[in-house]
Amino acid sequence: MTKKLFLFLLLGLFASPVFGQSAAGTYNANNRFEQLESILPTPNSYRTASGSPGKDYWQQRADYDIKVELDDINRKITGSETITYFNNSPDELPYLWLQLDQNLFEKGAAGSTTKTGDIKNGISASAFKELTDPKSYGYKITAVKDIKGNALRYTINQTMMRIDLPTPVKSGASVSFAIDWNYLITEYYGRSGYEFFAKDGNANYFIAHWFPRMAVYNDVYGWQHKQFLGQGEFTLNFGNYKVAITAPNDMVVGAGGELLNPNQVMTANQLKRWDKAKTATRPVEIVNQEEAEAAEKGKPSGKKTWIYKADNVRDFAFTASRKFIWDAMQVDVEGKKVWAMSYYSKEGNPLWGKYSTMVVAHTLRSYSKRTVAYPYPVAISCHATLGGGMEYPMISFNGGRPEADGTYSENVKNGMIGVIIHEVGHNFFPMIINSDERQWSWMDEGLNTFCQYLAEQEWDRNFPARRGEAQSIVPYMRLDSKNQVPVMANSENIMDFGNNAYAKPAAALNILRETVMGRELFDYAFKEYARRWAFKQPYPADFFRTLEDASGVDLDWFWRGWFYGTEPVNQSIETVDWYGIDNQDPIAKKAKDKADFTAKRETISNIRNKTDIKETVVEKEPDMKDFYNSYDRFATSDAEKKKYQDYLSSLSDEERKLVAEGKNFYVVNFKNKGGLPMPVIVKLTFEDGSEEVMRFPAEIWRLNDVQAKKIIPTSKKVAKWTLDPYYEIADIDTDDNSFPREPVQPTRVQLFKAQPRNYGAGQANPMQEAQNAKKAAGAVTGSKN
């Protein structure tokens, strides 16, 4: 039933600037919309309050000249490097720190000794090998010398090495030194290693974090020398690389850089195909499957050295195998020609030959449009084992393998395409926008997963993305808070890495883009962040501040809830009150009163009394009637009619129009049950079947973060109210998102025909025993079973 409001009251409310706000006594004090000043670091001349690099911003640089040999027989790397380190900081540095990531695999390393587990349900082959492998892994440092050949003192602390300098390197100066080392290559463990093929006795090598690398020294942490425990990835400096890779001469070697000596390592036919690939619109096989199969059956006759260079990169990785098919083509990316390439063994076909390089090309175009133009000369996808992937500048190791007969499922195909987009996309986050992965995994994984989601939709309109949509994070956000940590957790402390570092920040960014900010504001601000921090080292505050600075949207409440908290989104519609305007028309009022009176008389007793009571006293004795025994009291008097006319005359044309329009006014009571404030999106379905969607910003909860009542006027009557109709806000419980409530869908049960149970010898059938007992008692006679 509609409730009536006097017009003058409504007009007064409409004239008030606080129309619809909480009335006194309905506040709920909270700090959800307070600024993050006490949480974010204080801006300074290195990193400004706007989120951009400051006038005094600086970062270190390290150049590498490396010679390395791959020993295929012993699965061993032997290398020597000269590092030139440029101290661009304002500080003198008496010592230097380097990362020794291969020491993760040393006996007694913290990465393994801090692992926990159980074997009550068995033990995996990889865990068994890790626990029982007698080989000695990790770096064997054989020399550390200055540029003149003098030995330098050094100290190894697990995965970090400190080199003590005889003279501190001054601000603005540089220092060069050399290191010799070797190590045994592990089986591929998701980041690097080798995959062995027992069928033909060959291995594919994916060589990464394979040389001692300079740790980062910056304005935020000083030396970033957190130990490598295996989950938090890498924090690195930009620099120029020249790398000479010696391998058996029947192997193909690919690397994250530009090949300097193609004439010395490629055949004449391969060079012709290379030239053809420069203008091709589809990948050209530089090394085809027939050549790869011939090589995997043969033996090397010597060695070959492949020389690569890579400028302004933060790392260097390479791949090698005699099994590799190698295809390539040049593609236009923002007006620049870039090599898109793939290396894969025959086990990857037909998927890899058809899709890999095409997906690489698409990824470069999609990400460049949203961030910065891809600056490097090449981007490579390598086929590494069955699943997962790993990224390095210009080169990535990616999973996705068909069955042995070449068939594949839709999931395998889409999984391969998704992982290639993701790992090639890492060229932008963190290889160009160089975030600190050892500290903040979400800054590369989350941002990259978000861009991956957008690129997947551009690849195929119906691509089944695993992550990115708001709804994809709902199962994680339903978990008990003891099983979650904030997105702003250190990389090594994240419990559910895939959801926390990848899925939740990706969903959050998609919500920002689609619901909180809108595409235009978000896309501009996101691109501005990439532009500001390309080839620099951003931290979370730089990202948060830039998105606000470039969009003009206050997002502190969003960062506080989505990145610093673990509360879920759970909104509901509790009640809806319906009001109509009392136009004070006495004729209409009396007619309604008459109708109400008549309706109230239609009780079950009165309906039955019409036949059961043949005649009442008043009916029998008419003189018992008076004014109240008829409908005369519902007639309108002349005085009432005049009063109404005077009332109408007092109204303006606009007010008379409002009276005649007969608007409906609904007071909708929204509740924030989950705690995390989000915009309120509600769809109104009218009685005539038409619909309207209303959107209220998250600030609707700023004065009361538990309950918000909203007055909503409509010209048509609303039949149904639906919260979050397009699944935009990751609401973990949608059963209370409709008003009136919709029935919960029943749990489906399968109808099946009962089968007789086969009881073993000597085992009683309880149903038969019961039947026999009834017969014996005479309860069952002549019945049919």
XYZ file of C-alpha atoms in Angstrom, residues 754-767:
14
model
C 16.633 -47.843 -7.172
C 18.818 -50.880 -7.837
C 18.687 -54.031 -5.707
C 21.536 -54.187 -3.278
C 23.786 -57.223 -3.493
C 24.354 -58.529 0.017
C 27.261 -60.875 0.565
C 27.046 -64.365 1.974
C 25.964 -64.357 5.576
C 24.980 -60.659 5.425
C 21.350 -59.903 6.263
C 19.193 -57.683 4.072
C 17.509 -55.315 6.580
C 14.602 -54.503 4.242
